[in-house]
Amino acid sequence: MEIDPSSNLGELEEDLVGSEEAALSADIRRSITHIMTSFPGVDEYMSYMEVFRLVRNMDYSTVIFDTAPTGHTLRLLAFPEVMDKSLTKVLAMKNQAAPILNHVLGFLGINNLQTSDLTNALETRLPIVKEITRQFKDPSQTTFVCVCIPEFLSMYETERLVQELTAQEIDVHNVIINQILFPNLLTTGAEGESSHHSCNATATAPTDCRMCLARHRIQSKYLEQILELYEDMHVIQLPQLEDEIRGVESVKAFAKHLLTPYRR
């Protein structure tokens, strides 16, 4: 799923200011919208709203998040703990903070909004955040599958993700290495055709492609490092393909390599 904070902004506003927000002036609504979209963590909040829906509705037996290895993903992983601590502190201080919040709301011209509406919204969110955090840390319910290619930057980002997952106590024991130029892919068959088409093709002559050989040398170096880094994990090696994987049949054919090691 692709999260667009602006598309779900209405629900975020309703969570924080309730139905009374509809009665506010257009200028105040625009001000609130600007504040919300500028607030750090709004993307992560929107992502968790989607997770909340999936957990509550239970429409699917398995939910797959296809994410970038770092960046937003790392912030998303850290978000439950940060939100848990923040909400707990806010709720613990709600009595002391209420006069200040009322003063701020009054300055914005929002005089008909009760601070209890805000604290109630926070109190209903906190148990859900705790439940999501519990499920994320349960290896029987959640696991991460890291996908990388045998190059320095990809290896670095993957290791960064694995370290963060370990710190967050989230299960990760599978690593997929994609787009590998295996030696048999650098040879030509007896008929002069590329051996890409058959996993069992017999290599008869090396390639004269200098770029291919150079890339193979680079990949071999980082492939060795990746295998050493994750020797305790289940590592799957996938080949560089000639064609794009498009269509159901192509996906099914490629998926077989995830279950059966590529023969080279």
mmCIF file of C-alpha atoms in Angstrom:
data_model
loop_
_atom_site.group_PDB
_atom_site.id
_atom_site.type_symbol
_atom_site.label_atom_id
_atom_site.label_comp_id
_atom_site.label_asym_id
_atom_site.label_seq_id
_atom_site.Cartn_x
_atom_site.Cartn_y
_atom_site.Cartn_z
ATOM 1 C CA MET A 1 0.000 0.000 0.000
ATOM 2 C CA GLU A 2 1.119 3.541 -0.696
ATOM 3 C CA ILE A 3 0.539 6.048 2.081
ATOM 4 C CA ASP A 4 -0.337 9.633 1.158
ATOM 5 C CA PRO A 5 -0.653 11.736 4.338
ATOM 6 C CA SER A 6 -2.785 14.382 2.633
ATOM 7 C CA SER A 7 -5.382 11.832 1.500
ATOM 8 C CA ASN A 8 -5.997 10.629 5.072
ATOM 9 C CA LEU A 9 -5.738 14.035 6.690
ATOM 10 C CA GLY A 10 -9.460 14.218 7.414
ATOM 11 C CA GLU A 11 -9.283 11.179 9.673
ATOM 12 C CA LEU A 12 -6.258 12.579 11.469
ATOM 13 C CA GLU A 13 -8.088 15.862 12.091
ATOM 14 C CA GLU A 14 -11.141 14.008 13.387
ATOM 15 C CA ASP A 15 -8.925 11.936 15.701
ATOM 16 C CA LEU A 16 -7.355 15.035 17.202
ATOM 17 C CA VAL A 17 -10.128 17.626 17.225
ATOM 18 C CA GLY A 18 -13.284 15.559 16.872
ATOM 19 C CA SER A 19 -16.459 16.421 14.985
ATOM 20 C CA GLU A 20 -16.453 19.974 16.370
ATOM 21 C CA GLU A 21 -13.767 20.792 13.810
ATOM 22 C CA ALA A 22 -16.458 20.941 11.144
ATOM 23 C CA ALA A 23 -17.876 24.054 12.774
ATOM 24 C CA LEU A 24 -14.582 25.932 12.717
ATOM 25 C CA SER A 25 -13.862 28.660 10.217
ATOM 26 C CA ALA A 26 -12.080 27.830 6.973
ATOM 27 C CA ASP A 27 -9.015 29.828 8.044
ATOM 28 C CA ILE A 28 -8.680 27.875 11.280
ATOM 29 C CA ARG A 29 -9.148 24.570 9.462
ATOM 30 C CA ARG A 30 -6.406 25.523 7.012
ATOM 31 C CA SER A 31 -4.143 26.435 9.924
ATOM 32 C CA ILE A 32 -4.783 23.096 11.608
ATOM 33 C CA THR A 33 -4.158 21.265 8.327
ATOM 34 C CA HIS A 34 -0.856 23.074 7.835
ATOM 35 C CA ILE A 35 0.270 22.267 11.376
ATOM 36 C CA MET A 36 -0.662 18.600 11.001
ATOM 37 C CA THR A 37 1.087 18.083 7.662
ATOM 38 C CA SER A 38 4.215 19.829 8.966
ATOM 39 C CA PHE A 39 4.371 17.866 12.212
ATOM 40 C CA PRO A 40 7.264 15.348 12.373
ATOM 41 C CA GLY A 41 6.034 11.762 12.240
ATOM 42 C CA VAL A 42 2.787 12.409 10.352
ATOM 43 C CA ASP A 43 3.813 9.909 7.642
ATOM 44 C CA GLU A 44 4.430 7.251 10.272
ATOM 45 C CA TYR A 45 1.117 8.084 11.949
ATOM 46 C CA MET A 46 -0.706 7.583 8.651
ATOM 47 C CA SER A 47 1.065 4.275 8.089
ATOM 48 C CA TYR A 48 0.011 3.073 11.511
ATOM 49 C CA MET A 49 -3.561 4.149 10.839
ATOM 50 C CA GLU A 50 -3.539 1.721 7.913
ATOM 51 C CA VAL A 51 -2.081 -1.008 10.132
ATOM 52 C CA PHE A 52 -4.807 -0.284 12.699
ATOM 53 C CA ARG A 53 -7.477 -0.872 10.064
ATOM 54 C CA LEU A 54 -5.939 -4.157 8.956
ATOM 55 C CA VAL A 55 -5.677 -5.410 12.540
ATOM 56 C CA ARG A 56 -9.195 -4.338 13.480
ATOM 57 C CA ASN A 57 -10.893 -5.617 10.335
ATOM 58 C CA MET A 58 -8.848 -8.823 9.991
ATOM 59 C CA ASP A 59 -9.753 -8.992 6.315
ATOM 60 C CA TYR A 60 -6.514 -10.784 5.420
ATOM 61 C CA SER A 61 -4.636 -13.747 6.843
ATOM 62 C CA THR A 62 -1.285 -12.304 5.748
ATOM 63 C CA VAL A 63 -0.279 -8.673 5.249
ATOM 64 C CA ILE A 64 2.906 -7.888 3.299
ATOM 65 C CA PHE A 65 4.590 -4.489 3.549
ATOM 66 C CA ASP A 66 6.947 -3.834 0.644
ATOM 67 C CA THR A 67 9.213 -1.118 1.985
ATOM 68 C CA ALA A 68 12.476 0.619 1.250
ATOM 69 C CA PRO A 69 15.219 -0.821 3.472
ATOM 70 C CA THR A 70 15.860 2.334 5.473
ATOM 71 C CA GLY A 71 14.569 5.886 5.766
ATOM 72 C CA HIS A 72 10.820 5.776 6.378
ATOM 73 C CA THR A 73 10.990 2.099 7.328
ATOM 74 C CA LEU A 74 13.392 2.738 10.210
ATOM 75 C CA ARG A 75 11.252 5.630 11.430
ATOM 76 C CA LEU A 76 8.181 3.420 11.169
ATOM 77 C CA LEU A 77 9.862 0.741 13.283
ATOM 78 C CA ALA A 78 10.800 3.242 15.962
ATOM 79 C CA PHE A 79 7.406 4.961 15.885
ATOM 80 C CA PRO A 80 5.456 2.581 18.205
ATOM 81 C CA GLU A 81 7.897 2.936 21.087
ATOM 82 C CA VAL A 82 8.180 6.704 20.629
ATOM 83 C CA MET A 83 4.407 7.095 20.400
ATOM 84 C CA ASP A 84 3.847 4.809 23.383
ATOM 85 C CA LYS A 85 6.199 6.838 25.583
ATOM 86 C CA SER A 86 4.875 10.165 24.303
ATOM 87 C CA LEU A 87 1.203 9.315 24.774
ATOM 88 C CA THR A 88 1.870 7.877 28.213
ATOM 89 C CA LYS A 89 3.602 11.092 29.273
ATOM 90 C CA VAL A 90 0.905 13.301 27.750
ATOM 91 C CA LEU A 91 -1.880 11.381 29.456
ATOM 92 C CA ALA A 92 -0.002 11.463 32.766
ATOM 93 C CA MET A 93 0.280 15.249 32.477
ATOM 94 C CA LYS A 94 -3.185 15.922 31.077
ATOM 95 C CA ASN A 95 -4.477 17.592 34.245
ATOM 96 C CA GLN A 96 -1.516 19.953 34.434
ATOM 97 C CA ALA A 97 -1.479 20.586 30.692
ATOM 98 C CA ALA A 98 -5.214 21.211 30.276
ATOM 99 C CA PRO A 99 -5.121 24.936 31.237
ATOM 100 C CA ILE A 100 -2.203 25.567 28.887
ATOM 101 C CA LEU A 101 -3.891 23.704 26.041
ATOM 102 C CA ASN A 102 -7.138 25.593 26.582
ATOM 103 C CA HIS A 103 -5.205 28.854 26.434
ATOM 104 C CA VAL A 104 -3.535 27.846 23.148
ATOM 105 C CA LEU A 105 -6.835 26.733 21.639
ATOM 106 C CA GLY A 106 -8.435 29.986 22.733
ATOM 107 C CA PHE A 107 -5.655 31.927 21.050
ATOM 108 C CA LEU A 108 -6.456 30.046 17.835
ATOM 109 C CA GLY A 109 -10.124 30.887 18.229
ATOM 110 C CA ILE A 110 -11.131 27.321 19.075
ATOM 111 C CA ASN A 111 -13.170 27.968 22.184
ATOM 112 C CA ASN A 112 -15.754 25.218 21.814
ATOM 113 C CA LEU A 113 -13.287 22.311 21.913
ATOM 114 C CA GLN A 114 -12.857 20.408 25.165
ATOM 115 C CA THR A 115 -9.416 19.055 26.038
ATOM 116 C CA SER A 116 -11.136 15.877 27.181
ATOM 117 C CA ASP A 117 -11.900 15.163 23.514
ATOM 118 C CA LEU A 118 -8.188 15.169 22.760
ATOM 119 C CA THR A 119 -7.210 13.030 25.735
ATOM 120 C CA ASN A 120 -10.003 10.556 24.969
ATOM 121 C CA ALA A 121 -8.688 10.214 21.415
ATOM 122 C CA LEU A 122 -5.191 9.589 22.755
ATOM 123 C CA GLU A 123 -6.420 7.075 25.337
ATOM 124 C CA THR A 124 -8.212 5.050 22.664
ATOM 125 C CA ARG A 125 -5.103 5.040 20.463
ATOM 126 C CA LEU A 126 -2.616 3.931 23.114
ATOM 127 C CA PRO A 127 -3.890 0.329 23.548
ATOM 128 C CA ILE A 128 -3.906 -0.133 19.763
ATOM 129 C CA VAL A 129 -0.320 1.066 19.501
ATOM 130 C CA LYS A 130 0.674 -1.368 22.257
ATOM 131 C CA GLU A 131 -1.094 -4.214 20.436
ATOM 132 C CA ILE A 132 0.622 -3.417 17.136
ATOM 133 C CA THR A 133 3.976 -3.278 18.933
ATOM 134 C CA ARG A 134 3.301 -6.655 20.543
ATOM 135 C CA GLN A 135 2.443 -8.216 17.180
ATOM 136 C CA PHE A 136 5.519 -6.719 15.539
ATOM 137 C CA LYS A 137 7.711 -8.354 18.192
ATOM 138 C CA ASP A 138 5.982 -11.743 17.991
ATOM 139 C CA PRO A 139 8.024 -13.937 15.575
ATOM 140 C CA SER A 140 5.015 -16.185 15.013
ATOM 141 C CA GLN A 141 3.099 -13.218 13.585
ATOM 142 C CA THR A 142 5.697 -10.892 12.065
ATOM 143 C CA THR A 143 8.990 -11.352 10.260
ATOM 144 C CA PHE A 144 11.108 -9.241 7.940
ATOM 145 C CA VAL A 145 12.600 -10.569 4.704
ATOM 146 C CA CYS A 146 15.536 -8.431 3.595
ATOM 147 C CA VAL A 147 16.179 -8.102 -0.141
ATOM 148 C CA CYS A 148 19.481 -6.775 -1.442
ATOM 149 C CA ILE A 149 21.841 -6.943 -4.406
ATOM 150 C CA PRO A 150 25.576 -7.724 -4.151
ATOM 151 C CA GLU A 151 26.781 -4.120 -4.106
ATOM 152 C CA PHE A 152 28.240 -1.994 -1.321
ATOM 153 C CA LEU A 153 25.378 0.456 -0.762
ATOM 154 C CA SER A 154 22.710 -2.249 -0.784
ATOM 155 C CA MET A 155 24.733 -4.381 1.627
ATOM 156 C CA TYR A 156 25.235 -1.373 3.915
ATOM 157 C CA GLU A 157 21.522 -0.487 3.936
ATOM 158 C CA THR A 158 20.556 -4.104 4.575
ATOM 159 C CA GLU A 159 22.921 -4.384 7.534
ATOM 160 C CA ARG A 160 21.548 -1.115 8.902
ATOM 161 C CA LEU A 161 18.035 -2.548 8.691
ATOM 162 C CA VAL A 162 19.033 -5.849 10.320
ATOM 163 C CA GLN A 163 20.698 -4.002 13.194
ATOM 164 C CA GLU A 164 17.597 -1.855 13.743
ATOM 165 C CA LEU A 165 15.271 -4.863 13.606
ATOM 166 C CA THR A 166 17.435 -6.626 16.174
ATOM 167 C CA ALA A 167 17.370 -3.559 18.418
ATOM 168 C CA GLN A 168 13.569 -3.411 18.117
ATOM 169 C CA GLU A 169 13.324 -7.178 18.878
ATOM 170 C CA ILE A 170 11.635 -7.854 15.528
ATOM 171 C CA ASP A 171 12.278 -11.203 13.847
ATOM 172 C CA VAL A 172 14.511 -11.326 10.766
ATOM 173 C CA HIS A 173 16.086 -14.551 9.548
ATOM 174 C CA ASN A 174 15.697 -14.427 5.756
ATOM 175 C CA VAL A 175 17.889 -12.533 3.291
ATOM 176 C CA ILE A 176 17.355 -12.559 -0.470
ATOM 177 C CA ILE A 177 20.263 -11.598 -2.735
ATOM 178 C CA ASN A 178 18.882 -10.609 -6.131
ATOM 179 C CA GLN A 179 20.306 -9.928 -9.611
ATOM 180 C CA ILE A 180 23.388 -12.115 -9.245
ATOM 181 C CA LEU A 181 25.537 -12.707 -12.336
ATOM 182 C CA PHE A 182 26.345 -16.372 -11.788
ATOM 183 C CA PRO A 183 29.307 -17.817 -13.758
ATOM 184 C CA ASN A 184 27.025 -19.825 -16.033
ATOM 185 C CA LEU A 185 25.329 -16.578 -17.053
ATOM 186 C CA LEU A 186 28.670 -15.281 -18.344
ATOM 187 C CA THR A 187 29.140 -18.090 -20.860
ATOM 188 C CA THR A 188 27.716 -19.090 -24.214
ATOM 189 C CA GLY A 189 26.257 -22.468 -25.015
ATOM 190 C CA ALA A 190 27.353 -24.860 -27.714
ATOM 191 C CA GLU A 191 24.920 -23.323 -30.181
ATOM 192 C CA GLY A 192 26.233 -19.839 -29.509
ATOM 193 C CA GLU A 193 23.185 -18.839 -27.513
ATOM 194 C CA SER A 194 23.264 -17.386 -24.042
ATOM 195 C CA SER A 195 22.937 -19.970 -21.290
ATOM 196 C CA HIS A 196 20.448 -17.717 -19.427
ATOM 197 C CA HIS A 197 17.627 -19.811 -20.804
ATOM 198 C CA SER A 198 18.548 -23.009 -18.981
ATOM 199 C CA CYS A 199 19.740 -23.534 -15.462
ATOM 200 C CA ASN A 200 21.498 -26.725 -16.648
ATOM 201 C CA ALA A 201 23.174 -25.290 -19.747
ATOM 202 C CA THR A 202 26.743 -26.472 -20.278
ATOM 203 C CA ALA A 203 29.260 -23.659 -20.421
ATOM 204 C CA THR A 204 31.648 -23.924 -23.369
ATOM 205 C CA ALA A 205 33.177 -20.457 -23.789
ATOM 206 C CA PRO A 206 33.659 -17.421 -21.567
ATOM 207 C CA THR A 207 32.022 -14.142 -22.433
ATOM 208 C CA ASP A 208 34.046 -11.381 -24.047
ATOM 209 C CA CYS A 209 31.894 -8.704 -22.364
ATOM 210 C CA ARG A 210 34.348 -6.701 -20.249
ATOM 211 C CA MET A 211 31.533 -4.921 -18.427
ATOM 212 C CA CYS A 212 29.906 -8.240 -17.497
ATOM 213 C CA LEU A 213 33.172 -9.641 -16.169
ATOM 214 C CA ALA A 214 33.882 -6.471 -14.188
ATOM 215 C CA ARG A 215 30.418 -6.536 -12.658
ATOM 216 C CA HIS A 216 30.835 -10.219 -11.830
ATOM 217 C CA ARG A 217 34.094 -9.485 -9.971
ATOM 218 C CA ILE A 218 32.450 -6.697 -7.959
ATOM 219 C CA GLN A 219 29.439 -8.854 -7.139
ATOM 220 C CA SER A 220 31.625 -11.784 -6.092
ATOM 221 C CA LYS A 221 33.407 -9.623 -3.516
ATOM 222 C CA TYR A 222 30.225 -8.354 -1.885
ATOM 223 C CA LEU A 223 28.417 -11.675 -2.238
ATOM 224 C CA GLU A 224 31.141 -13.272 -0.129
ATOM 225 C CA GLN A 225 30.775 -10.543 2.500
ATOM 226 C CA ILE A 226 26.985 -10.864 2.603
ATOM 227 C CA LEU A 227 27.175 -14.639 3.024
ATOM 228 C CA GLU A 228 29.667 -14.179 5.855
ATOM 229 C CA LEU A 229 27.548 -11.496 7.553
ATOM 230 C CA TYR A 230 24.393 -13.598 7.503
ATOM 231 C CA GLU A 231 25.779 -17.102 7.884
ATOM 232 C CA ASP A 232 23.221 -17.753 10.641
ATOM 233 C CA MET A 233 20.295 -16.737 8.420
ATOM 234 C CA HIS A 234 18.503 -18.356 5.526
ATOM 235 C CA VAL A 235 20.068 -16.733 2.451
ATOM 236 C CA ILE A 236 18.470 -17.120 -0.986
ATOM 237 C CA GLN A 237 20.473 -16.283 -4.114
ATOM 238 C CA LEU A 238 18.543 -15.234 -7.223
ATOM 239 C CA PRO A 239 19.961 -14.779 -10.738
ATOM 240 C CA GLN A 240 20.051 -11.744 -12.991
ATOM 241 C CA LEU A 241 17.372 -12.321 -15.636
ATOM 242 C CA GLU A 242 17.323 -11.383 -19.296
ATOM 243 C CA ASP A 243 13.755 -10.119 -19.236
ATOM 244 C CA GLU A 244 11.456 -8.184 -16.924
ATOM 245 C CA ILE A 245 9.162 -10.111 -14.622
ATOM 246 C CA ARG A 246 5.762 -9.031 -15.857
ATOM 247 C CA GLY A 247 2.525 -10.951 -15.652
ATOM 248 C CA VAL A 248 1.286 -13.718 -13.394
ATOM 249 C CA GLU A 249 3.063 -16.553 -15.189
ATOM 250 C CA SER A 250 6.429 -14.794 -15.038
ATOM 251 C CA VAL A 251 5.954 -14.142 -11.339
ATOM 252 C CA LYS A 252 5.092 -17.809 -10.725
ATOM 253 C CA ALA A 253 8.154 -18.972 -12.653
ATOM 254 C CA PHE A 254 10.450 -16.611 -10.767
ATOM 255 C CA ALA A 255 8.857 -17.513 -7.419
ATOM 256 C CA LYS A 256 10.062 -21.096 -7.806
ATOM 257 C CA HIS A 257 13.610 -19.884 -7.190
ATOM 258 C CA LEU A 258 12.520 -18.721 -3.735
ATOM 259 C CA LEU A 259 11.634 -22.296 -2.804
ATOM 260 C CA THR A 260 14.147 -24.245 -4.897
ATOM 261 C CA PRO A 261 17.773 -23.034 -5.057
ATOM 262 C CA TYR A 262 18.827 -21.758 -8.465
ATOM 263 C CA ARG A 263 20.964 -24.398 -10.181
ATOM 264 C CA ARG A 264 24.132 -22.975 -11.651
#
